[in-house]
Coordinates of C-alpha atoms and ligand atoms in Angstrom, one line a residue:
Chain V
M1151 CA -26.7 16.8 23.5
N1152 CA -30.0 17.6 23.3
W1153 CA -31.5 15.6 26.5
T1154 CA -35.3 17.6 26.1
A1155 CA -35.2 16.0 22.8
V1156 CA -34.6 12.3 23.9
A1157 CA -36.6 12.3 27.5
S1158 CA -39.5 13.6 24.9
I1159 CA -39.6 10.3 23.1
Y1160 CA -38.1 8.4 25.9
R1161 CA -41.0 9.9 27.4
F1162 CA -43.9 9.5 24.5
E1163 CA -42.7 6.3 23.9
M1164 CA -43.5 5.3 27.5
A1165 CA -47.1 6.7 27.7
R1166 CA -47.2 3.4 25.3
F1167 CA -46.5 0.7 27.7
F1168 CA -48.1 2.7 30.5
R1169 CA -51.3 2.9 29.0
T1170 CA -50.9 -0.4 28.5
L1171 CA -49.7 -1.4 32.0
T1172 CA -51.6 -4.8 33.5
Q1173 CA -50.8 -6.2 30.2
S1174 CA -47.3 -5.8 29.9
F1175 CA -47.7 -7.0 33.9
L1176 CA -50.0 -9.8 33.3
S1177 CA -48.4 -11.7 30.6
P1178 CA -45.0 -12.3 32.3
V1179 CA -46.6 -13.7 35.9
M1180 CA -49.0 -15.7 33.9
S1181 CA -46.3 -17.1 31.8
T1182 CA -43.3 -18.0 34.3
S1183 CA -45.8 -19.5 35.8
L1184 CA -47.2 -22.2 33.0
Y1185 CA -43.7 -22.6 32.7
F1186 CA -42.8 -23.6 36.2
V1187 CA -45.6 -26.3 36.0
V1188 CA -44.8 -27.2 32.9
F1189 CA -41.1 -27.6 33.2
G1190 CA -40.5 -26.9 36.7
A1191 CA -43.4 -29.3 37.7
A1192 CA -43.5 -32.2 34.9
I1193 CA -39.8 -32.0 33.5
G1194 CA -38.5 -31.3 36.9
S1195 CA -39.3 -33.6 39.0
R1196 CA -37.5 -36.5 36.4
I1197 CA -34.3 -34.5 35.1
D1198 CA -33.8 -33.1 39.4
Q1199 CA -30.5 -30.8 39.3
V1200 CA -28.7 -30.2 36.5
E1201 CA -24.9 -29.0 37.7
G1202 CA -25.5 -29.4 41.1
I1203 CA -28.8 -26.6 40.5
D1204 CA -32.3 -27.4 41.0
Y1205 CA -33.7 -28.5 38.2
G1206 CA -36.7 -25.5 38.4
A1207 CA -34.0 -23.1 39.3
F1208 CA -31.4 -23.4 36.9
I1209 CA -33.9 -22.4 33.7
V1210 CA -34.7 -19.1 35.5
P1211 CA -31.6 -17.6 34.1
G1212 CA -33.3 -19.0 30.6
L1213 CA -36.8 -18.1 31.7
I1214 CA -35.5 -14.4 31.9
M1215 CA -33.2 -13.8 28.8
L1216 CA -35.6 -15.4 26.6
S1217 CA -38.3 -13.1 27.6
V1218 CA -35.9 -9.7 28.3
M1219 CA -34.9 -10.4 24.4
T1220 CA -37.7 -11.1 22.7
Q1221 CA -39.3 -7.9 24.7
A1222 CA -36.2 -5.9 24.3
I1223 CA -36.2 -6.1 20.5
S1224 CA -40.0 -6.3 20.0
N1225 CA -41.0 -2.8 21.7
A1226 CA -37.7 -1.4 19.9
S1227 CA -39.0 -2.5 16.1
F1228 CA -42.5 -1.7 16.7
G1229 CA -41.9 2.0 18.4
I1230 CA -39.6 3.0 15.3
Y1231 CA -41.9 0.5 12.4
F1232 CA -44.4 2.6 14.3
P1233 CA -43.5 6.8 13.1
K1234 CA -42.4 5.5 10.1
F1235 CA -46.1 3.6 9.1
I1236 CA -48.2 6.1 9.9
G1237 CA -45.4 8.8 9.0
T1238 CA -44.8 10.4 12.0
I1239 CA -41.4 10.0 11.1
Y1240 CA -40.8 13.2 9.5
E1241 CA -41.2 15.0 12.1
L1242 CA -38.0 13.3 13.9
L1243 CA -36.5 14.0 10.7
S1244 CA -37.5 17.4 11.2
A1245 CA -36.2 17.5 14.6
P1246 CA -33.0 19.5 15.2
I1247 CA -31.4 15.9 16.5
N1248 CA -29.4 14.0 15.3
F1249 CA -29.4 9.6 15.0
L1250 CA -28.1 8.8 19.3
E1251 CA -30.6 11.4 20.7
I1252 CA -33.4 9.2 18.5
V1253 CA -31.4 5.6 19.3
L1254 CA -31.5 6.6 23.3
G1255 CA -35.0 8.1 23.2
Y1256 CA -36.2 5.1 21.5
V1257 CA -33.7 1.7 23.3
G1258 CA -33.5 3.7 25.9
A1259 CA -37.8 3.3 26.2
A1260 CA -37.3 -0.1 25.5
A1261 CA -34.6 -1.5 27.3
T1262 CA -36.4 -0.3 29.9
K1263 CA -39.5 -2.1 29.1
A1264 CA -37.8 -5.4 28.7
L1265 CA -35.6 -4.1 32.2
F1266 CA -39.2 -4.9 33.7
I1267 CA -40.7 -7.6 32.4
G1268 CA -37.7 -9.4 33.4
V1269 CA -37.4 -8.1 37.1
V1270 CA -41.0 -9.2 37.0
I1271 CA -39.8 -12.5 35.9
L1272 CA -37.9 -12.9 38.7
A1273 CA -40.0 -11.7 41.2
T1274 CA -42.6 -14.2 40.1
A1275 CA -40.2 -16.8 39.8
S1276 CA -38.4 -16.7 42.9
L1277 CA -42.2 -17.2 44.9
F1278 CA -41.4 -20.8 43.1
V1279 CA -38.0 -21.6 43.5
D1280 CA -35.5 -21.4 45.8
L1281 CA -33.2 -18.1 44.6
T1282 CA -30.2 -17.2 45.7
I1283 CA -27.7 -15.1 44.0
A1284 CA -24.1 -15.6 43.9
H1285 CA -23.0 -12.1 42.2
P1286 CA -25.9 -9.9 42.1
F1287 CA -24.2 -7.1 40.7
A1288 CA -22.7 -8.8 37.2
M1289 CA -26.3 -9.9 37.1
V1290 CA -27.8 -6.7 37.5
L1291 CA -25.0 -5.8 34.4
F1292 CA -25.8 -8.5 32.2
L1293 CA -29.2 -7.8 32.8
L1294 CA -28.7 -4.1 31.2
L1295 CA -26.0 -5.0 28.1
T1296 CA -29.1 -7.3 27.0
C1297 CA -31.9 -5.3 27.1
L1298 CA -30.0 -2.7 25.8
S1299 CA -28.2 -4.5 23.2
F1300 CA -31.4 -6.4 21.9
A1301 CA -33.4 -3.2 21.4
L1302 CA -30.4 -1.3 19.7
L1303 CA -31.2 -5.1 17.2
G1304 CA -34.9 -4.2 17.1
F1305 CA -34.2 -0.4 16.1
I1306 CA -32.3 -1.6 13.6
I1307 CA -35.3 -4.4 12.1
G1308 CA -37.6 -1.4 12.5
I1309 CA -35.5 0.7 10.6
W1310 CA -35.8 -2.3 8.1
A1311 CA -38.8 -4.0 7.7
G1312 CA -40.8 -2.4 5.0
N1313 CA -44.5 -4.4 6.5
F1314 CA -45.7 -6.3 9.7
E1315 CA -45.3 -9.5 8.8
Q1316 CA -41.0 -8.8 8.3
L1317 CA -41.1 -7.2 12.1
Q1318 CA -42.9 -10.3 13.1
L1319 CA -40.7 -12.5 11.3
V1320 CA -37.2 -12.1 12.8
P1321 CA -37.4 -11.9 15.8
L1322 CA -39.8 -15.4 15.1
M1323 CA -37.5 -17.3 12.8
I1324 CA -34.2 -16.0 14.7
V1325 CA -34.0 -15.5 17.7
T1326 CA -36.4 -17.9 19.4
P1327 CA -35.1 -20.2 17.3
L1328 CA -31.3 -19.5 18.8
V1329 CA -32.5 -18.6 22.3
F1330 CA -33.8 -21.7 22.5
L1331 CA -31.1 -23.5 21.6
G1332 CA -28.7 -21.3 23.2
G1333 CA -29.4 -23.5 26.4
S1334 CA -32.1 -20.9 27.8
F1335 CA -33.5 -24.2 29.5
Y1336 CA -30.3 -27.6 29.2
S1337 CA -27.0 -26.5 29.9
I1338 CA -24.2 -27.5 26.8
S1339 CA -22.7 -30.2 28.9
M1340 CA -25.6 -32.3 28.1
L1341 CA -25.0 -32.1 24.8
P1342 CA -23.5 -34.5 22.1
P1343 CA -20.0 -33.5 21.7
I1344 CA -20.5 -32.2 18.7
W1345 CA -23.4 -30.1 19.1
Q1346 CA -21.3 -29.0 21.9
K1347 CA -18.5 -26.9 19.3
I1348 CA -21.2 -26.2 17.0
T1349 CA -23.5 -24.7 19.2
L1350 CA -20.6 -22.1 20.1
F1351 CA -21.5 -20.3 16.9
N1352 CA -24.8 -19.1 18.3
P1353 CA -23.6 -15.5 20.1
V1354 CA -27.1 -16.1 22.8
V1355 CA -25.1 -19.0 23.9
Y1356 CA -22.6 -16.3 25.5
L1357 CA -25.3 -13.7 27.2
I1358 CA -27.2 -17.0 29.0
S1359 CA -23.8 -18.2 29.8
G1360 CA -22.5 -15.4 31.9
F1361 CA -26.7 -14.2 33.3
R1362 CA -26.3 -18.4 35.0
W1363 CA -22.1 -17.1 36.2
A1364 CA -23.7 -14.6 38.1
F1365 CA -26.2 -16.5 39.5
F1366 CA -25.2 -19.5 40.2
D1367 CA -21.1 -19.7 40.3
T1368 CA -21.1 -22.0 37.0
A1369 CA -21.3 -21.1 33.2
D1370 CA -20.3 -22.6 29.4
V1371 CA -18.4 -20.7 28.5
P1372 CA -16.0 -17.9 30.6
V1373 CA -17.3 -14.8 32.1
G1374 CA -15.2 -12.7 30.2
L1375 CA -16.1 -14.3 27.3
S1376 CA -19.3 -13.9 27.8
L1377 CA -18.8 -10.2 27.6
L1378 CA -16.6 -10.1 26.2
A1379 CA -19.5 -11.3 23.4
I1380 CA -22.2 -8.3 24.6
G1381 CA -20.0 -6.5 24.7
G1382 CA -19.3 -6.5 21.3
F1383 CA -22.6 -7.2 20.2
T1384 CA -23.7 -3.7 21.1
T1385 CA -20.7 -2.2 19.1
L1386 CA -21.6 -3.7 16.0
C1387 CA -25.8 -2.5 16.5
L1388 CA -24.7 0.6 17.5
A1389 CA -21.9 1.0 14.3
V1390 CA -25.1 0.1 12.5
I1391 CA -27.4 2.6 13.1
W1392 CA -25.5 5.4 13.4
W1393 CA -24.5 4.1 9.3
I1394 CA -28.8 3.8 9.0
F1395 CA -28.8 7.4 10.0
K1396 CA -25.3 8.8 7.6
T1397 CA -26.6 6.0 4.9
G1398 CA -30.5 7.8 5.3
W1399 CA -31.4 3.9 4.8
R1400 CA -34.8 3.2 4.2
I1401 CA -35.5 5.9 6.1
R1402 CA -34.2 9.1 4.0
S1403 CA -35.2 9.8 0.9
Chain W
M1278 CA -33.1 42.3 4.8
P1279 CA -30.1 39.4 4.7
A1280 CA -32.1 36.2 3.6
I1281 CA -33.3 34.6 6.3
L1282 CA -33.5 31.0 3.5
S1283 CA -31.8 30.9 0.4
I1284 CA -31.0 28.5 -1.7
R1285 CA -28.7 27.7 -4.4
D1286 CA -29.4 25.3 -7.6
L1287 CA -30.8 22.3 -5.3
R1288 CA -31.4 19.9 -7.6
K1289 CA -33.1 16.5 -6.0
S1290 CA -33.0 13.1 -8.4
Y1291 CA -35.3 10.2 -6.3
A1292 CA -33.9 6.5 -6.0
N1293 CA -35.7 5.9 -9.3
A1294 CA -33.6 8.5 -10.9
F1295 CA -36.9 11.0 -11.3
E1296 CA -35.3 14.2 -10.9
A1297 CA -37.9 16.3 -9.2
L1298 CA -36.1 19.6 -8.7
K1299 CA -33.6 20.7 -11.4
G1300 CA -31.6 23.4 -9.7
V1301 CA -33.6 26.2 -8.3
N1302 CA -32.6 28.6 -6.6
L1303 CA -34.6 31.0 -4.2
D1304 CA -34.1 33.9 -0.9
I1305 CA -36.6 34.5 0.7
E1306 CA -36.6 37.5 3.2
E1307 CA -37.5 37.6 7.1
G1308 CA -40.9 38.3 8.0
E1309 CA -42.4 37.8 4.1
I1310 CA -45.6 35.1 3.4
L1311 CA -44.3 34.5 0.1
A1312 CA -46.7 31.8 -1.7
L1313 CA -45.9 29.0 -4.0
L1314 CA -47.5 27.6 -6.5
G1315 CA -48.0 24.7 -9.5
P1316 CA -49.8 22.3 -10.6
N1317 CA -49.6 19.0 -9.2
G1318 CA -46.3 16.9 -8.9
A1319 CA -44.1 20.0 -9.6
G1320 CA -42.0 19.6 -7.0
K1321 CA -43.7 21.9 -4.1
T1322 CA -43.5 19.0 -1.4
T1323 CA -40.1 18.3 -2.4
L1324 CA -39.1 21.6 -2.0
I1325 CA -40.4 22.2 1.0
S1326 CA -39.1 19.0 2.3
T1327 CA -35.3 19.2 1.3
V1328 CA -35.0 21.9 2.8
C1329 CA -37.0 20.7 6.9
G1330 CA -33.9 18.1 6.4
I1331 CA -37.1 15.2 5.4
I1332 CA -35.4 13.9 1.9
T1333 CA -31.6 14.3 1.2
P1334 CA -31.6 17.2 -1.5
T1335 CA -28.7 15.0 -4.4
S1336 CA -26.2 18.9 -5.1
G1337 CA -26.9 22.1 -4.0
T1338 CA -27.1 23.8 -0.5
V1339 CA -29.7 25.9 1.1
T1340 CA -29.4 27.2 4.2
V1341 CA -32.1 28.9 7.3
G1342 CA -31.2 31.5 9.4
G1343 CA -27.3 32.1 7.6
H1344 CA -26.8 28.2 8.9
D1345 CA -26.4 25.4 6.3
I1346 CA -28.9 22.6 7.0
I1347 CA -26.3 19.9 6.4
E1348 CA -23.1 21.4 8.6
D1349 CA -24.9 22.7 10.1
F1350 CA -28.6 20.8 11.2
R1351 CA -29.4 21.7 14.4
A1352 CA -29.4 25.7 14.0
A1353 CA -31.0 25.7 11.2
R1354 CA -34.2 22.9 11.9
S1355 CA -34.5 25.1 15.6
L1356 CA -35.6 27.8 13.1
I1357 CA -37.9 25.4 11.2
G1358 CA -41.2 24.7 11.4
L1359 CA -43.2 22.3 9.2
V1360 CA -46.6 21.3 8.6
P1361 CA -47.0 18.0 5.9
Q1362 CA -49.0 18.0 3.5
E1363 CA -50.4 14.5 4.6
I1364 CA -52.1 14.3 8.2
N1365 CA -48.7 12.4 10.0
L1366 CA -50.0 11.9 13.6
E1367 CA -50.4 8.9 16.3
P1368 CA -53.7 7.9 16.6
F1369 CA -53.8 7.0 20.5
E1370 CA -52.3 9.3 21.5
T1371 CA -53.9 12.7 22.8
V1372 CA -54.0 16.3 21.3
W1373 CA -51.8 17.5 24.4
N1374 CA -49.4 15.4 24.6
T1375 CA -48.6 15.2 21.1
V1376 CA -48.2 18.9 20.9
R1377 CA -46.4 18.8 24.0
F1378 CA -43.7 16.1 22.4
S1379 CA -43.3 18.2 19.2
R1380 CA -42.7 20.7 21.1
G1381 CA -39.9 18.6 23.5
L1382 CA -38.5 17.3 20.7
F1383 CA -36.9 20.6 19.6
G1384 CA -34.6 21.4 23.0
K1385 CA -37.3 23.2 24.0
S1386 CA -38.2 23.5 27.8
R1387 CA -42.0 22.7 28.7
N1388 CA -44.3 26.0 28.3
D1389 CA -47.6 25.1 29.0
A1390 CA -49.1 28.8 28.7
L1391 CA -47.9 28.9 24.9
L1392 CA -49.1 25.9 24.7
E1393 CA -52.9 26.5 25.7
D1394 CA -52.9 29.5 24.1
I1395 CA -51.9 28.1 20.3
L1396 CA -54.9 25.6 20.8
R1397 CA -57.3 28.1 22.1
K1398 CA -56.2 30.1 18.5
L1399 CA -57.3 26.8 16.8
S1400 CA -60.2 25.9 18.7
L1401 CA -58.5 22.7 20.1
W1402 CA -58.5 23.2 23.4
D1403 CA -61.3 21.5 24.4
K1404 CA -60.0 18.7 23.0
R1405 CA -56.9 18.7 24.7
N1406 CA -57.5 15.3 26.6
N1407 CA -59.2 13.5 23.2
K1408 CA -57.1 11.0 21.1
I1409 CA -56.1 12.2 17.8
M1410 CA -58.0 9.6 16.3
E1411 CA -61.3 11.0 18.0
L1412 CA -61.3 14.3 15.9
S1413 CA -62.3 15.6 12.5
G1414 CA -60.3 15.8 9.6
G1415 CA -60.3 19.5 10.1
M1416 CA -59.2 19.0 13.5
K1417 CA -56.4 17.0 12.6
R1418 CA -54.9 19.3 10.1
R1419 CA -55.3 22.1 12.9
V1420 CA -53.3 20.0 15.6
L1421 CA -50.7 19.2 13.1
I1422 CA -50.9 23.3 12.8
A1423 CA -50.0 23.4 16.9
K1424 CA -47.4 21.7 16.6
A1425 CA -45.7 23.1 13.7
L1426 CA -47.2 26.2 16.1
S1427 CA -45.6 24.3 19.0
H1428 CA -42.0 25.5 19.2
E1429 CA -41.8 28.9 18.2
P1430 CA -40.2 28.3 14.8
R1431 CA -38.9 31.6 13.1
V1432 CA -40.1 30.3 9.8
L1433 CA -43.2 28.1 8.3
F1434 CA -43.4 25.8 6.3
L1435 CA -47.1 25.1 5.0
D1436 CA -47.6 22.4 2.9
E1437 CA -51.2 23.1 1.5
P1438 CA -52.9 24.5 5.2
T1439 CA -55.8 24.9 3.8
A1440 CA -56.5 21.1 1.4
G1441 CA -59.7 20.0 3.2
V1442 CA -59.9 23.0 5.4
D1443 CA -63.8 24.7 6.0
V1444 CA -64.2 28.5 5.3
E1445 CA -64.4 28.8 9.0
L1446 CA -61.3 27.2 10.0
R1447 CA -59.4 28.9 7.2
K1448 CA -60.5 31.9 8.1
D1449 CA -58.7 31.2 11.6
M1450 CA -55.4 29.8 9.9
W1451 CA -55.2 33.3 7.3
N1452 CA -55.6 35.2 11.5
I1453 CA -53.2 33.1 12.2
V1454 CA -51.2 33.9 9.7
A1455 CA -51.5 37.3 9.9
E1456 CA -50.4 37.3 13.3
L1457 CA -47.2 35.2 12.9
K1458 CA -46.4 37.6 10.3
A1459 CA -46.6 40.4 12.8
S1460 CA -44.0 39.0 15.3
G1461 CA -42.1 38.3 12.5
V1462 CA -42.2 34.8 11.7
T1463 CA -41.0 33.3 7.9
I1464 CA -44.5 32.4 6.2
I1465 CA -43.9 29.9 3.0
L1466 CA -46.8 27.7 1.7
T1467 CA -48.2 25.9 -1.1
T1468 CA -51.4 26.0 -2.7
H1469 CA -53.3 25.5 -5.3
Y1470 CA -56.2 28.9 -4.5
I1471 CA -55.1 31.4 -6.7
E1472 CA -57.3 34.4 -4.5
E1473 CA -56.1 32.6 -1.7
A1474 CA -52.1 33.3 -2.6
E1475 CA -54.1 36.9 -3.3
S1476 CA -54.2 37.4 -0.1
I1477 CA -52.5 36.6 1.7
A1478 CA -49.0 36.4 -0.1
D1479 CA -46.8 39.0 -0.3
R1480 CA -44.9 37.4 -3.2
V1481 CA -45.9 34.6 -5.6
G1482 CA -43.5 31.3 -6.9
V1483 CA -44.8 29.3 -9.3
I1484 CA -43.5 25.9 -9.7
A1485 CA -43.7 23.2 -12.2
D1486 CA -42.4 20.8 -13.3
G1487 CA -39.2 20.8 -10.6
Q1488 CA -38.5 24.4 -12.0
L1489 CA -39.7 27.4 -10.2
L1490 CA -40.7 29.6 -13.1
L1491 CA -41.4 32.9 -11.5
V1492 CA -41.4 34.5 -8.5
E1493 CA -43.3 38.2 -8.0
Q1494 CA -44.2 40.6 -6.0
K1495 CA -47.8 39.6 -5.9
D1496 CA -49.5 42.8 -7.0
Q1497 CA -46.6 43.1 -10.0
L1498 CA -48.1 39.3 -10.6
M1499 CA -51.2 40.7 -10.5
T1500 CA -50.8 43.6 -12.5
R1501 CA -49.9 41.3 -15.4
M1502 CA -53.3 39.4 -14.9
G1503 CA -55.4 42.1 -13.8
K1504 CA -54.6 42.6 -18.1
K1505 CA -57.0 42.2 -20.8
Q1506 CA -57.3 41.6 -23.5
L1507 CA -60.6 42.9 -26.6
E1508 CA -60.5 41.1 -29.7
V1509 CA -62.6 42.3 -32.6
Q1510 CA -63.7 40.2 -35.4
L1511 CA -63.9 42.3 -38.7
T1512 CA -66.2 40.7 -41.4
T1513 CA -63.7 42.7 -43.7
P1514 CA -59.9 42.4 -43.5
V1515 CA -57.9 44.9 -43.6
A1516 CA -54.4 44.9 -44.9
V1517 CA -52.8 47.8 -42.7
L1518 CA -54.1 49.7 -38.7
P1519 CA -56.1 52.8 -40.8
D1520 CA -54.6 56.3 -39.1
A1521 CA -58.1 56.5 -37.2
L1522 CA -56.8 54.0 -35.3
A1523 CA -53.2 54.9 -34.4
H1524 CA -53.2 56.1 -31.0
H1525 CA -54.4 53.1 -29.9
D1526 CA -53.0 50.4 -28.0
L1527 CA -53.4 47.8 -31.2
Q1528 CA -52.7 44.7 -33.0
L1529 CA -54.0 43.2 -35.6
V1530 CA -53.5 39.9 -36.0
N1531 CA -55.1 36.8 -38.4
G1532 CA -54.2 38.6 -42.3
G1533 CA -56.0 42.1 -41.3
D1534 CA -59.4 39.9 -39.6
A1535 CA -59.3 40.8 -36.2
L1536 CA -57.4 43.3 -34.0
I1537 CA -56.4 43.0 -30.7
Y1538 CA -57.1 45.6 -28.1
T1539 CA -55.3 45.2 -24.6
Y1540 CA -56.2 47.3 -21.0
D1541 CA -56.5 47.2 -17.6
T1542 CA -59.5 46.9 -15.5
R1543 CA -57.7 47.9 -12.6
G1544 CA -57.3 51.1 -15.0
E1545 CA -59.8 54.1 -13.8
R1546 CA -60.9 54.0 -17.7
T1547 CA -60.0 50.7 -19.8
G1548 CA -60.3 53.4 -23.0
I1549 CA -63.1 50.5 -24.7
T1550 CA -65.8 52.8 -25.5
A1551 CA -63.7 55.4 -27.4
L1552 CA -61.5 52.7 -29.2
L1553 CA -65.3 51.5 -30.5
N1554 CA -66.3 55.0 -31.4
D1555 CA -62.9 54.5 -34.0
V1556 CA -63.3 51.8 -34.4
A1557 CA -66.7 53.0 -36.5
Q1558 CA -65.7 55.7 -37.3
A1559 CA -63.3 54.4 -39.4
G1560 CA -65.6 52.4 -41.4
L1561 CA -64.6 48.6 -40.1
V1562 CA -68.3 46.8 -39.7
L1563 CA -67.7 44.4 -36.7
A1564 CA -68.9 40.3 -37.0
D1565 CA -67.7 39.5 -33.4
V1566 CA -66.5 41.2 -29.9
Q1567 CA -64.9 39.3 -27.1
T1568 CA -62.8 39.6 -24.2
R1569 CA -60.1 37.8 -22.5
Q1570 CA -58.1 37.6 -19.5
S1571 CA -54.8 36.2 -18.9
S1572 CA -55.3 34.0 -16.3
L1573 CA -52.6 32.4 -13.5
E1574 CA -52.6 28.9 -16.1
D1575 CA -52.3 30.5 -18.7
I1576 CA -49.8 32.2 -17.4
F1577 CA -48.1 28.1 -16.5
V1578 CA -48.6 27.8 -20.0
D1579 CA -46.7 30.2 -21.4
L1580 CA -43.9 30.7 -18.8
V1581 CA -43.7 26.3 -19.2
S1582 CA -43.7 26.3 -23.9
G1583 CA -42.0 29.6 -23.1
D1584 CA -39.1 27.6 -21.3
A1585 CA -38.7 24.7 -23.8
S1586 CA -38.0 26.8 -26.4
Ligands
LIG2288 N1 -40.6 8.7 -2.9 C1 -40.4 9.6 -4.1 N2 -40.0 8.5 -4.7 C2 -39.9 8.8 -6.9 N3 -40.7 10.0 -6.8 C3 -40.7 10.7 -6.3 C4 -41.1 10.4 -4.7 N4 -41.9 11.4 -4.0 C5 -42.4 12.1 -5.0 N5 -42.1 11.9 -6.6 C6 -42.3 13.0 -7.9 O1 -41.7 13.9 -7.9 C7 -42.2 14.8 -7.9 C8 -42.8 16.1 -7.0 O2 -43.2 15.6 -6.3 P1 -44.2 16.6 -5.7 O3 -44.6 15.5 -4.2 O4 -43.0 17.8 -4.5 O5 -44.9 17.2 -6.1 P2 -45.9 18.7 -5.2 O6 -45.5 19.6 -5.9 O7 -45.9 18.5 -3.9 O8 -47.4 18.3 -6.0 P3 -48.9 18.2 -5.9 O9 -49.5 19.5 -5.3 O10 -49.5 17.3 -5.9 O11 -49.2 18.0 -3.2 C9 -44.0 14.0 -9.1 O12 -43.8 13.9 -9.7 C10 -43.3 12.6 -8.2 O13 -44.0 11.5 -8.3
LIG2289 MG1 -46.6 18.6 -2.6

């Protein structure tokens, strides 16, 4: 392993993040606060409790997941698309590094940024509601795995994308709906029976359910299944990336 | 000396089925400077990109320092530095970070003194904290060179390093190239300027239409190019060359209409005076006289047309 190269990519990518640190910090704080004003105060005053949990607290895991997933995807996809777009990818292709090292550098940086956002949201949320975390270790694990797997997905999107529109398209058209319909702001048990079945085809359901279990010890689907789902998703993304570098798809003519 | 770069029957067809390299064979010795000349679209960049790992070859093998560029890509690529033809740089990064990144990418440990030295030589030291987008075009090209040198390559590819570069930088660049050569670095550069190849290369390769038409020691090539021809047109054609002219290196062409004399411009005597005297003595009357020098373009054309037949 060429660890120096991994560290170089990671540092270079993080530099972009630190240049805009205030912005990176302020926007999740702002949007989280807005969610609490709208959902927590306006809707929460009517819904009150979901499965014995204060609605304000109930939405925190989903809120974190929503931001972490979109951030991980957009950071990772932009991170690799940009060198492709401006041509600096020549250096990655001609350096003595393999695909795993490239992925570790780019995906590692994107996951770190997403993790940072997740933590900021958690901290902001705890200013609005009382939060006790039932399984802190599992919470961290779910958070890390989500950052990682969605950064991997973002990396694939960044390589696939041929222009900036496509770069925006997948997160906007696929991921955001899946997250919103994945029980971020409600419990699946609140849905009509038929939708309870359909919704199980949404992979995000398993992540949010598992993450919420780590907070409140209640889940829509068994937590083991959640872990399996996220593990399987990570493996799938890794396999796709391995194939991309093996065949040079969209990066090497 | 063993070949540090060895290319065997290298072919490359792009996705659109266009064959940009049609079986290239080339050996480059350690420490030599090879200039690749060839018209636009000849395949120079394709050749370089393939060796560097940016393009996957369709068939053939390449070894660098004895390491196969595919099987043993880590060892092969660690030896290579590339200055690409296009200026591809991250606009929002500083010069210093960009160059440092390149060194790290090649797995080399941090060495600020070396980077400082490189930046100073390329007159970039004052600009080290500037963002790339604040630099001029020529300065950006220097950054590309600094990046390639930052990881201390043993084989350096310069793809048209002097395109869009002022006289000053051109001089700086050739000084650096000379210095690198002195330290044993092998250099392969492409250029459209014949004088450039002349002044700096040990060997010159000519590539056209995906084929390497010739690789020759520069001196030999220059001898070939140093040849000049004098054409003497006669008012009345002659059937055979008069005996008085037999000892000159002459050809009778155009049905006896003209004489062609080939000579070396770099010789001490061209023999022109003697020839013209003898021509007058033989009673031939001159209609016109003209000289031609075979240029590299002529050699291109000769080679390409010779190849087609
Ligand atoms: N990605 C590509 N897909 C298809 N054809 C390509 C591609 N890249 C280059 N070519 C073609 O391959 C041929 C060789 O191109 P190359 O860039 O190697 O030429 P070159 O000798 O470097 O020319 P120049 O002096 O203009 O830089 C050209 O005909 C070009 O159109
Ligand atoms: Mg070129």
